[in-house]
Amino acid sequence: MPARLRLLLFVLLLPMPLRAQGALTYKLEYSAPGSANLRVAIELAEPSAGERTLVMPRAVPMGYGEQPYDRFLHNVSAYASSGEALAVERQDGPRWKLGAAGAHVARIEYEVNLAQMEREILSGGDSSRARPDYLELLGYSVLGFVEGLEDKAIRVHIAGPKDWPVFSTLAPKTPAASESLSVAAQNYYALADSQILMGHRAALRRIENKVPLFLALYSEGEADAALLGRLCGEAFQRVADYFGSVPFAHFTIVFEHLKPLSERHSYAFGMEHLESSSFSQSSEQALTVQTSQRQLAQTKYWIAHHIAHSWIPKRSYGQGYFPFRWELAALIDTIWLSEGFAQYAAIDALADGMPTKEGAAFRESMIESRFRSTLRRMPAFLKQMPLVELSKIASTRYSEDFRTGRTVFSRGGLMAAEMDQRMREKTKGKKRLRDALRYLVEWSAREKRAFRIEELPRIFKEATRVETRDILEKWLKPMKD
């Protein structure tokens, strides 16, 4: 049975409340193994008269940069409820004007060329990809939105090739559904920040933890899934214990070990999401029984670091993170906290799982290797910038020119370490930065807004009764050699 017919029957058999739920329905169809094309349809539950605008993201959430995802969209079309084809006009930027005055846009369709995307986007972690027996879709790389409807609830219907498992981080489960899957998203951001996996080469396992934890692994070489699963479980447990509460019902860790598409392609970055973390590495970096203890420790920290970002800044953030601006990378003045403090939190969380002396030694060695040593290698002009200015520069080129990223997270990490040390000393070990960050996450959930830099000392003092304003002000200033 053709994939499109299977999807139609699947949707029609859904209970009516489920089918009517939400203002928007997204339908994704990947019809044949190894195909380069993904078909996407967006249906508006209540079409209104007038023009609509389809927008494709360019900015990458937590990517501190942009990718030309609109370049890979083809055959964009729009239809009225009657099936009548409506006018489509490509505009400046990643936009398409749909319909005209008096028209009712009810359905939008387009195709995404996944092979073109993977060829032209050189950062492996920023691209979706298709293989003869595997498909991975980053939501924001393939799913556009209708301007003005970003906050509407969304139903998603996914159809894959015959007998292929279909998995979504929005509603993870093992074993995965076969051929088709229906899930829901609270809004466009939640949908765009999710991932979809298909195919028999996607190895899935559930790991019992604070909340259901899932590992999805695809490797184009030898990889030890059990070993990786153990590290993921330990890292998640430590980070969840550190923050004291888990603000999501489930979590997925996606790992891909890939043979480089070309010498120019790189696979060395992780990415954080609301309910998941995704990692891309070259196939040579996959964990095996021969992997050294040092590399295992580095991988465990790497995983913990990106898991921590699902608290900070995904749920506790400075100005510029939310509401997210999809067409242009936002200028953000607190990357030093989002990256530096979250990385320090991951270090401290892992140290908490060790005997006291061993944990203290681990924490100090990581502060040295991750922050101090890194900062010593950075050029003077970056260290001599005010930290807020450097953060704004890194907002658009964090990984593109990783000197900016390294400098900003190292200065933030050392600020976090100094604050933590003072909190421990002043309270005789009763309070620490962990308490301040827990309180910051609670504050963000209560206030439902971004914190401002000048508010941080007060928030931290409410949590610990320790003054840190002078430390903040010192690290915000240009560094002195």
CSV table of C-alpha atoms in Angstrom, one decimal:
chain,number,residue,atom,x,y,z
A,1,MET,CA,0.0,0.0,0.0
A,2,PRO,CA,1.5,3.4,-0.9
A,3,ALA,CA,2.7,5.5,2.0
A,4,ARG,CA,0.4,8.4,1.4
A,5,LEU,CA,-2.7,6.0,1.4
A,6,ARG,CA,-1.5,4.4,4.6
A,7,LEU,CA,-1.1,7.8,6.2
A,8,LEU,CA,-4.6,8.9,5.1
A,9,LEU,CA,-6.2,5.7,6.5
A,10,PHE,CA,-4.2,6.1,9.7
A,11,VAL,CA,-5.5,9.6,10.2
A,12,LEU,CA,-9.1,8.8,9.3
A,13,LEU,CA,-9.1,5.9,11.8
A,14,LEU,CA,-8.1,8.2,14.7
A,15,PRO,CA,-10.8,9.1,17.2
A,16,MET,CA,-12.5,12.4,16.2
A,17,PRO,CA,-11.4,14.4,19.3
A,18,LEU,CA,-7.8,13.5,18.5
A,19,ARG,CA,-8.2,14.4,14.8
A,20,ALA,CA,-9.8,17.8,15.7
A,21,GLN,CA,-7.3,18.6,18.4
A,22,GLY,CA,-5.2,21.7,17.7
A,23,ALA,CA,-5.2,24.4,15.1
A,24,LEU,CA,-2.6,22.8,12.9
A,25,THR,CA,-1.8,19.4,11.5
A,26,TYR,CA,1.6,18.5,10.0
A,27,LYS,CA,1.9,15.5,7.8
A,28,LEU,CA,5.3,14.1,7.0
A,29,GLU,CA,5.8,11.4,4.3
A,30,TYR,CA,9.0,9.6,3.6
A,31,SER,CA,7.9,7.0,1.0
A,32,ALA,CA,10.9,5.0,-0.1
A,33,PRO,CA,14.1,3.8,1.6
A,34,GLY,CA,17.1,5.9,0.6
A,35,SER,CA,14.9,8.6,-1.0
A,36,ALA,CA,16.4,12.1,-1.1
A,37,ASN,CA,13.0,13.7,-0.6
A,38,LEU,CA,10.7,14.3,2.3
A,39,ARG,CA,7.1,15.5,1.6
A,40,VAL,CA,5.5,17.9,4.2
A,41,ALA,CA,2.0,19.1,4.4
A,42,ILE,CA,0.6,21.7,6.8
A,43,GLU,CA,-3.2,21.8,7.3
A,44,LEU,CA,-4.9,24.8,8.9
A,45,ALA,CA,-7.9,23.7,11.0
A,46,GLU,CA,-9.6,27.1,10.6
A,47,PRO,CA,-8.6,28.8,7.3
A,48,SER,CA,-9.1,32.5,7.4
A,49,ALA,CA,-9.4,34.9,4.5
A,50,GLY,CA,-6.3,36.6,3.2
A,51,GLU,CA,-2.7,35.9,2.5
A,52,ARG,CA,-0.6,33.6,4.6
A,53,THR,CA,3.2,33.4,4.9
A,54,LEU,CA,5.2,30.3,5.2
A,55,VAL,CA,8.5,30.8,7.0
A,56,MET,CA,11.4,28.3,7.1
A,57,PRO,CA,13.9,28.6,10.0
A,58,ARG,CA,17.5,29.8,9.4
A,59,ALA,CA,18.5,30.3,13.0
A,60,VAL,CA,19.3,27.1,15.0
A,61,PRO,CA,18.0,27.0,18.6
A,62,MET,CA,21.1,26.8,20.8
A,63,GLY,CA,23.2,26.7,17.7
A,64,TYR,CA,24.3,30.4,17.9
A,65,GLY,CA,24.3,30.7,14.2
A,66,GLU,CA,22.3,30.2,11.0
A,67,GLN,CA,21.8,27.6,8.3
A,68,PRO,CA,20.1,28.1,5.0
A,69,TYR,CA,17.3,25.5,5.4
A,70,ASP,CA,15.0,27.4,3.1
A,71,ARG,CA,17.4,26.6,0.2
A,72,PHE,CA,16.4,22.9,0.4
A,73,LEU,CA,12.7,23.5,0.1
A,74,HIS,CA,11.2,22.8,-3.4
A,75,ASN,CA,7.7,22.7,-5.0
A,76,VAL,CA,6.0,24.9,-2.4
A,77,SER,CA,2.3,25.0,-3.1
A,78,ALA,CA,-0.9,26.1,-1.4
A,79,TYR,CA,-4.5,25.0,-1.7
A,80,ALA,CA,-8.0,26.2,-0.7
A,81,SER,CA,-10.4,23.8,1.1
A,82,SER,CA,-11.9,23.0,-2.3
A,83,GLY,CA,-8.5,21.8,-3.5
A,84,GLU,CA,-8.1,24.9,-5.7
A,85,ALA,CA,-4.4,25.8,-6.2
A,86,LEU,CA,-3.5,29.2,-4.8
A,87,ALA,CA,-0.8,31.7,-5.7
A,88,VAL,CA,2.7,31.1,-4.2
A,89,GLU,CA,5.4,33.8,-4.3
A,90,ARG,CA,8.9,33.5,-3.0
A,91,GLN,CA,9.9,36.6,-1.0
A,92,ASP,CA,13.1,37.9,0.4
A,93,GLY,CA,14.6,35.8,3.2
A,94,PRO,CA,13.2,32.3,4.0
A,95,ARG,CA,9.6,33.3,3.2
A,96,TRP,CA,6.8,32.4,0.8
A,97,LYS,CA,3.6,34.5,0.4
A,98,LEU,CA,0.6,32.2,-0.1
A,99,GLY,CA,-2.8,33.0,-1.5
A,100,ALA,CA,-4.2,36.5,-2.1
A,101,ALA,CA,-6.9,38.8,-0.6
A,102,GLY,CA,-10.1,36.9,-0.2
A,103,ALA,CA,-8.5,33.4,-0.6
A,104,HIS,CA,-8.6,30.8,2.2
A,105,VAL,CA,-5.4,28.9,2.6
A,106,ALA,CA,-6.2,25.5,4.0
A,107,ARG,CA,-3.2,23.4,3.1
A,108,ILE,CA,0.5,24.0,2.3
A,109,GLU,CA,2.7,21.4,0.7
A,110,TYR,CA,6.4,21.3,0.0
A,111,GLU,CA,9.3,18.9,-0.5
A,112,VAL,CA,12.7,18.9,1.3
A,113,ASN,CA,15.8,17.7,-0.5
A,114,LEU,CA,17.7,15.9,2.3
A,115,ALA,CA,20.6,14.9,0.1
A,116,GLN,CA,21.2,18.5,-0.9
A,117,MET,CA,21.0,19.6,2.7
A,118,GLU,CA,23.5,17.1,3.9
A,119,ARG,CA,25.9,18.0,1.1
A,120,GLU,CA,25.7,21.7,1.6
A,121,ILE,CA,25.6,22.0,5.4
A,122,LEU,CA,29.1,21.1,6.6
A,123,SER,CA,28.3,20.8,10.3
A,124,GLY,CA,26.9,17.3,10.7
A,125,GLY,CA,24.9,18.1,13.8
A,126,ASP,CA,22.9,20.8,11.9
A,127,SER,CA,21.6,18.6,9.1
A,128,SER,CA,19.0,15.9,8.6
A,129,ARG,CA,20.1,12.9,6.7
A,130,ALA,CA,18.8,9.9,4.7
A,131,ARG,CA,20.4,6.5,4.3
A,132,PRO,CA,19.1,3.3,2.5
A,133,ASP,CA,18.1,1.9,6.0
A,134,TYR,CA,17.9,5.0,8.2
A,135,LEU,CA,16.4,8.5,8.4
A,136,GLU,CA,17.0,11.3,10.9
A,137,LEU,CA,15.1,14.5,10.8
A,138,LEU,CA,15.9,17.6,12.9
A,139,GLY,CA,12.6,19.4,13.2
A,140,TYR,CA,13.8,22.9,12.5
A,141,SER,CA,15.7,21.7,9.4
A,142,VAL,CA,12.6,20.4,7.6
A,143,LEU,CA,9.5,22.0,9.2
A,144,GLY,CA,8.4,25.5,8.4
A,145,PHE,CA,5.7,27.4,10.1
A,146,VAL,CA,2.8,29.7,9.2
A,147,GLU,CA,3.5,33.1,10.5
A,148,GLY,CA,1.2,34.1,13.3
A,149,LEU,CA,0.4,30.5,14.3
A,150,GLU,CA,3.6,29.6,16.1
A,151,ASP,CA,1.8,29.3,19.5
A,152,LYS,CA,-1.0,27.0,18.3
A,153,ALA,CA,-1.1,23.3,19.3
A,154,ILE,CA,0.0,20.9,16.6
A,155,ARG,CA,-0.8,17.3,15.6
A,156,VAL,CA,1.9,15.5,13.7
A,157,HIS,CA,1.3,12.5,11.5
A,158,ILE,CA,4.3,10.6,10.2
A,159,ALA,CA,4.4,8.0,7.5
A,160,GLY,CA,7.5,5.9,6.6
A,161,PRO,CA,8.4,3.1,4.2
A,162,LYS,CA,6.8,-0.3,4.6
A,163,ASP,CA,7.7,-2.0,7.9
A,164,TRP,CA,10.1,0.7,8.9
A,165,PRO,CA,10.1,1.6,12.6
A,166,VAL,CA,9.1,5.3,13.3
A,167,PHE,CA,10.3,7.1,16.4
A,168,SER,CA,9.7,10.7,17.6
A,169,THR,CA,11.3,12.4,20.6
A,170,LEU,CA,7.9,14.0,21.2
A,171,ALA,CA,6.5,10.7,22.4
A,172,PRO,CA,9.3,8.2,22.6
A,173,LYS,CA,8.6,4.5,23.1
A,174,THR,CA,10.2,1.1,22.5
A,175,PRO,CA,9.6,-0.8,20.4
A,176,ALA,CA,9.0,2.0,17.9
A,177,ALA,CA,5.8,2.3,15.9
A,178,SER,CA,5.7,0.5,12.6
A,179,GLU,CA,5.3,2.6,9.3
A,180,SER,CA,3.3,5.4,10.8
A,181,LEU,CA,3.0,7.4,14.0
A,182,SER,CA,0.9,10.2,15.4
A,183,VAL,CA,2.2,12.6,18.1
A,184,ALA,CA,1.3,16.1,19.5
A,185,ALA,CA,3.4,19.2,20.1
A,186,GLN,CA,2.4,22.1,22.4
A,187,ASN,CA,3.5,24.6,19.8
A,188,TYR,CA,5.8,25.2,16.9
A,189,TYR,CA,9.0,25.5,19.0
A,190,ALA,CA,8.3,22.1,20.6
A,191,LEU,CA,7.8,20.6,17.2
A,192,ALA,CA,10.8,22.2,15.6
A,193,ASP,CA,13.1,21.3,18.6
A,194,SER,CA,12.2,17.6,18.3
A,195,GLN,CA,13.7,14.8,16.2
A,196,ILE,CA,12.2,12.0,14.1
A,197,LEU,CA,14.1,8.7,13.4
A,198,MET,CA,13.1,5.9,11.0
A,199,GLY,CA,14.6,2.7,9.8
A,200,HIS,CA,15.9,-0.6,11.0
A,201,ARG,CA,19.4,0.7,11.7
A,202,ALA,CA,18.2,3.0,14.4
A,203,ALA,CA,19.0,1.0,17.5
A,204,LEU,CA,16.6,2.0,20.3
A,205,ARG,CA,16.7,1.2,24.0
A,206,ARG,CA,14.9,2.4,27.1
A,207,ILE,CA,16.9,3.1,30.2
A,208,GLU,CA,15.1,3.3,33.6
A,209,ASN,CA,16.0,6.6,35.3
A,210,LYS,CA,14.4,9.6,37.0
A,211,VAL,CA,12.0,9.7,34.0
A,212,PRO,CA,11.9,7.3,31.1
A,213,LEU,CA,15.2,7.7,29.2
A,214,PHE,CA,15.7,6.6,25.7
A,215,LEU,CA,18.9,6.1,23.6
A,216,ALA,CA,18.7,6.1,19.9
A,217,LEU,CA,21.9,5.0,18.2
A,218,TYR,CA,22.9,4.9,14.5
A,219,SER,CA,26.5,4.0,13.7
A,220,GLU,CA,28.2,3.5,10.3
A,221,GLY,CA,30.9,1.5,12.1
A,222,GLU,CA,31.5,-0.6,15.2
A,223,ALA,CA,29.8,0.8,18.3
A,224,ASP,CA,29.0,-0.6,21.8
A,225,ALA,CA,25.3,0.4,22.4
A,226,ALA,CA,25.3,-1.1,25.9
A,227,LEU,CA,28.4,0.9,27.0
A,228,LEU,CA,27.0,4.1,25.5
A,229,GLY,CA,23.7,3.4,27.2
A,230,ARG,CA,25.4,3.0,30.6
A,231,LEU,CA,27.2,6.3,30.2
A,232,CYS,CA,24.0,8.1,29.2
A,233,GLY,CA,22.1,6.7,32.1
A,234,GLU,CA,24.8,7.7,34.6
A,235,ALA,CA,25.1,11.2,33.1
A,236,PHE,CA,21.4,11.8,33.2
A,237,GLN,CA,21.0,10.5,36.7
A,238,ARG,CA,23.8,12.8,38.0
A,239,VAL,CA,22.5,15.9,36.2
A,240,ALA,CA,18.9,15.3,37.3
A,241,ASP,CA,20.1,14.9,40.9
A,242,TYR,CA,22.1,18.1,40.7
A,243,PHE,CA,19.1,20.2,39.6
A,244,GLY,CA,16.8,18.4,42.1
A,245,SER,CA,13.8,18.1,39.8
A,246,VAL,CA,13.1,17.0,36.2
A,247,PRO,CA,10.8,19.4,34.2
A,248,PHE,CA,9.9,16.9,31.5
A,249,ALA,CA,8.2,13.6,31.3
A,250,HIS,CA,10.8,11.7,29.2
A,251,PHE,CA,14.2,12.3,27.6
A,252,THR,CA,15.9,11.0,24.5
A,253,ILE,CA,19.6,10.9,23.7
A,254,VAL,CA,20.3,10.6,19.9
A,255,PHE,CA,23.8,9.5,18.9
A,256,GLU,CA,25.0,9.2,15.3
A,257,HIS,CA,28.4,7.9,14.3
A,258,LEU,CA,28.9,8.8,10.6
A,259,LYS,CA,31.4,8.3,7.9
A,260,PRO,CA,32.3,11.9,6.8
A,261,LEU,CA,30.5,12.9,3.6
A,262,SER,CA,33.6,14.9,2.6
A,263,GLU,CA,36.8,16.3,4.0
A,264,ARG,CA,35.0,19.5,4.7
A,265,HIS,CA,32.2,18.0,6.8
A,266,SER,CA,32.7,17.9,10.6
A,267,TYR,CA,31.0,15.8,13.2
A,268,ALA,CA,32.0,16.9,16.7
A,269,PHE,CA,29.2,18.9,18.2
A,270,GLY,CA,26.3,18.1,20.4
A,271,MET,CA,23.0,19.9,20.5
A,272,GLU,CA,20.5,20.3,23.3
A,273,HIS,CA,16.7,20.4,23.0
A,274,LEU,CA,13.7,20.7,25.2
A,275,GLU,CA,13.3,16.9,25.7
A,276,SER,CA,16.4,15.5,24.1
A,277,SER,CA,20.1,15.9,23.2
A,278,SER,CA,21.6,15.0,19.9
A,279,PHE,CA,25.2,14.1,19.1
A,280,SER,CA,27.0,13.6,15.9
A,281,GLN,CA,30.5,12.1,15.7
A,282,SER,CA,32.7,10.5,13.0
A,283,SER,CA,32.4,6.7,13.0
A,284,GLU,CA,35.9,6.4,14.3
A,285,GLN,CA,34.9,8.1,17.6
A,286,ALA,CA,32.2,5.5,18.5
A,287,LEU,CA,32.7,3.8,21.9
A,288,THR,CA,33.9,0.1,21.8
A,289,VAL,CA,35.4,-2.3,24.2
A,290,GLN,CA,38.8,-0.9,23.3
A,291,THR,CA,37.8,2.7,24.2
A,292,SER,CA,40.1,4.1,26.9
A,293,GLN,CA,38.9,5.1,30.3
A,294,ARG,CA,39.9,8.7,29.6
A,295,GLN,CA,37.7,8.8,26.5
A,296,LEU,CA,34.9,7.2,28.4
A,297,ALA,CA,35.1,10.0,31.0
A,298,GLN,CA,35.3,12.7,28.3
A,299,THR,CA,32.2,11.2,26.6
A,300,LYS,CA,30.3,11.0,29.9
A,301,TYR,CA,31.0,14.7,30.6
A,302,TRP,CA,30.1,15.6,27.0
A,303,ILE,CA,26.7,13.9,27.5
A,304,ALA,CA,26.1,15.5,30.9
A,305,HIS,CA,27.0,18.9,29.6
A,306,HIS,CA,24.4,18.8,26.9
A,307,ILE,CA,21.8,17.3,29.2
A,308,ALA,CA,22.3,20.1,31.6
A,309,HIS,CA,21.3,22.6,28.9
A,310,SER,CA,17.8,21.2,29.0
A,311,TRP,CA,17.5,23.1,32.3
A,312,ILE,CA,19.8,26.0,31.4
A,313,PRO,CA,19.0,27.8,29.1
A,314,LYS,CA,16.1,25.7,27.7
A,315,ARG,CA,14.0,26.5,30.8
A,316,SER,CA,16.0,29.2,32.6
A,317,TYR,CA,17.4,31.7,30.2
A,318,GLY,CA,18.6,35.3,29.7
A,319,GLN,CA,17.2,37.8,27.3
A,320,GLY,CA,17.3,36.8,23.6
A,321,TYR,CA,16.6,33.1,24.0
A,322,PHE,CA,12.8,33.2,24.0
A,323,PRO,CA,10.6,33.9,22.2
A,324,PHE,CA,12.9,32.5,19.6
A,325,ARG,CA,13.6,34.4,16.4
A,326,TRP,CA,13.6,31.8,13.6
A,327,GLU,CA,14.9,33.9,10.7
A,328,LEU,CA,17.9,35.5,12.2
A,329,ALA,CA,20.2,34.5,15.0
A,330,ALA,CA,19.4,36.6,18.1
A,331,LEU,CA,22.0,38.7,19.9
A,332,ILE,CA,22.3,37.1,23.4
A,333,ASP,CA,24.2,38.7,26.3
A,334,THR,CA,24.3,35.7,28.6
A,335,ILE,CA,25.9,32.9,26.7
A,336,TRP,CA,28.7,32.9,29.3
A,337,LEU,CA,26.1,31.8,31.8
A,338,SER,CA,24.2,29.4,29.5
A,339,GLU,CA,27.4,27.7,28.5
A,340,GLY,CA,29.8,28.3,31.2
A,341,PHE,CA,27.5,27.8,34.2
A,342,ALA,CA,25.8,24.8,32.6
A,343,GLN,CA,29.2,23.2,31.8
A,344,TYR,CA,30.3,23.8,35.4
A,345,ALA,CA,27.0,22.3,36.6
A,346,ALA,CA,27.7,19.2,34.6
A,347,ILE,CA,31.2,18.9,36.1
A,348,ASP,CA,29.9,19.4,39.6
A,349,ALA,CA,27.1,16.9,39.0
A,350,LEU,CA,29.5,14.2,38.0
A,351,ALA,CA,31.8,15.1,40.9
A,352,ASP,CA,28.8,14.5,43.3
A,353,GLY,CA,28.7,10.9,42.2
A,354,MET,CA,32.3,10.3,43.4
A,355,PRO,CA,33.8,10.0,46.9
A,356,THR,CA,34.4,13.4,48.3
A,357,LYS,CA,38.2,13.7,47.8
A,358,GLU,CA,38.0,12.1,44.3
A,359,GLY,CA,35.1,14.4,43.4
A,360,ALA,CA,37.0,17.5,44.5
A,361,ALA,CA,40.1,16.4,42.5
A,362,PHE,CA,37.9,15.8,39.4
A,363,ARG,CA,36.2,19.1,39.7
A,364,GLU,CA,39.5,21.0,40.0
A,365,SER,CA,41.1,19.1,37.1
A,366,MET,CA,38.1,19.8,34.9
A,367,ILE,CA,38.2,23.5,35.8
A,368,GLU,CA,41.8,23.6,34.8
A,369,SER,CA,41.5,21.6,31.5
A,370,ARG,CA,38.1,22.9,30.4
A,371,PHE,CA,38.3,26.5,31.4
A,372,ARG,CA,41.7,27.8,32.6
A,373,SER,CA,43.8,25.9,30.0
A,374,THR,CA,41.4,26.7,27.2
A,375,LEU,CA,41.4,30.4,28.1
A,376,ARG,CA,45.2,30.6,28.1
A,377,ARG,CA,45.2,29.4,24.4
A,378,MET,CA,42.7,32.1,23.3
A,379,PRO,CA,43.9,35.3,21.6
A,380,ALA,CA,44.3,38.4,23.8
A,381,PHE,CA,41.7,40.5,21.8
A,382,LEU,CA,38.9,38.1,22.8
A,383,LYS,CA,39.9,38.1,26.5
A,384,GLN,CA,40.1,41.9,26.5
A,385,MET,CA,36.5,42.3,25.3
A,386,PRO,CA,33.8,43.0,27.9
A,387,LEU,CA,32.0,39.7,28.4
A,388,VAL,CA,28.6,40.9,27.3
A,389,GLU,CA,30.1,42.2,24.1
A,390,LEU,CA,31.8,38.9,23.5
A,391,SER,CA,28.6,37.0,24.2
A,392,LYS,CA,26.8,39.0,21.6
A,393,ILE,CA,29.5,38.3,19.0
A,394,ALA,CA,29.4,34.6,19.8
A,395,SER,CA,25.6,34.6,19.3
A,396,THR,CA,26.1,34.4,15.6
A,397,ARG,CA,29.5,32.5,15.3
A,398,TYR,CA,29.9,30.4,18.4
A,399,SER,CA,30.9,27.2,16.5
A,400,GLU,CA,31.8,28.9,13.2
A,401,ASP,CA,34.7,30.6,14.9
A,402,PHE,CA,35.0,28.4,18.0
A,403,ARG,CA,37.5,30.8,19.5
A,404,THR,CA,34.5,33.0,20.5
A,405,GLY,CA,32.7,30.0,21.9
A,406,ARG,CA,35.6,28.7,23.9
A,407,THR,CA,36.5,32.1,25.3
A,408,VAL,CA,32.9,33.0,26.4
A,409,PHE,CA,32.2,29.6,28.0
A,410,SER,CA,35.6,29.5,29.8
A,411,ARG,CA,35.2,33.0,31.3
A,412,GLY,CA,31.6,32.0,32.4
A,413,GLY,CA,32.8,28.7,33.8
A,414,LEU,CA,35.5,30.4,35.9
A,415,MET,CA,33.0,32.9,37.1
A,416,ALA,CA,30.8,29.9,38.2
A,417,ALA,CA,33.7,28.2,39.9
A,418,GLU,CA,34.6,31.3,41.9
A,419,MET,CA,30.9,31.9,43.0
A,420,ASP,CA,30.7,28.2,44.0
A,421,GLN,CA,33.8,28.4,46.1
A,422,ARG,CA,32.6,31.5,47.9
A,423,MET,CA,29.2,30.0,48.6
A,424,ARG,CA,30.7,26.9,50.1
A,425,GLU,CA,33.2,28.9,52.2
A,426,LYS,CA,30.6,31.4,53.5
A,427,THR,CA,28.1,28.8,54.5
A,428,LYS,CA,30.6,26.2,55.7
A,429,GLY,CA,29.4,23.8,52.9
A,430,LYS,CA,25.7,24.1,53.6
A,431,LYS,CA,25.1,26.1,50.3
A,432,ARG,CA,26.7,26.1,46.9
A,433,LEU,CA,26.2,27.1,43.3
A,434,ARG,CA,23.9,24.1,42.9
A,435,ASP,CA,21.4,25.7,45.3
A,436,ALA,CA,21.6,29.0,43.4
A,437,LEU,CA,21.0,27.3,40.0
A,438,ARG,CA,18.1,25.2,41.4
A,439,TYR,CA,16.5,28.4,42.6
A,440,LEU,CA,17.2,30.1,39.3
A,441,VAL,CA,15.3,27.4,37.5
A,442,GLU,CA,12.4,27.7,39.9
A,443,TRP,CA,12.5,31.5,39.6
A,444,SER,CA,12.2,31.2,35.8
A,445,ALA,CA,9.3,28.8,36.0
A,446,ARG,CA,7.5,31.1,38.4
A,447,GLU,CA,8.2,34.4,36.6
A,448,LYS,CA,7.8,33.0,33.1
A,449,ARG,CA,10.3,35.4,31.6
A,450,ALA,CA,14.0,35.9,30.9
A,451,PHE,CA,16.3,37.0,33.8
A,452,ARG,CA,18.4,40.1,33.4
A,453,ILE,CA,22.1,40.1,34.2
A,454,GLU,CA,21.7,42.7,37.0
A,455,GLU,CA,19.1,40.4,38.7
A,456,LEU,CA,21.4,37.4,39.1
A,457,PRO,CA,23.2,38.5,42.3
A,458,ARG,CA,19.9,39.1,44.0
A,459,ILE,CA,18.4,35.8,42.9
A,460,PHE,CA,21.6,33.9,43.9
A,461,LYS,CA,21.6,35.7,47.3
A,462,GLU,CA,18.0,34.7,47.9
A,463,ALA,CA,19.0,31.1,47.5
A,464,THR,CA,22.3,31.1,49.4
A,465,ARG,CA,22.5,34.3,51.5
A,466,VAL,CA,25.9,34.9,49.9
A,467,GLU,CA,26.7,38.1,47.9
A,468,THR,CA,28.3,37.5,44.5
A,469,ARG,CA,27.8,40.8,42.8
A,470,ASP,CA,31.5,41.7,42.9
A,471,ILE,CA,32.4,38.4,41.3
A,472,LEU,CA,29.9,38.9,38.5
A,473,GLU,CA,31.1,42.5,37.9
A,474,LYS,CA,34.8,41.4,37.8
A,475,TRP,CA,34.2,38.7,35.2
A,476,LEU,CA,32.0,40.9,33.0
A,477,LYS,CA,34.9,43.3,32.6
A,478,PRO,CA,37.7,42.9,30.1
A,479,MET,CA,40.4,40.5,31.4
A,480,LYS,CA,43.8,41.6,32.3
A,481,ASP,CA,46.8,39.5,31.1
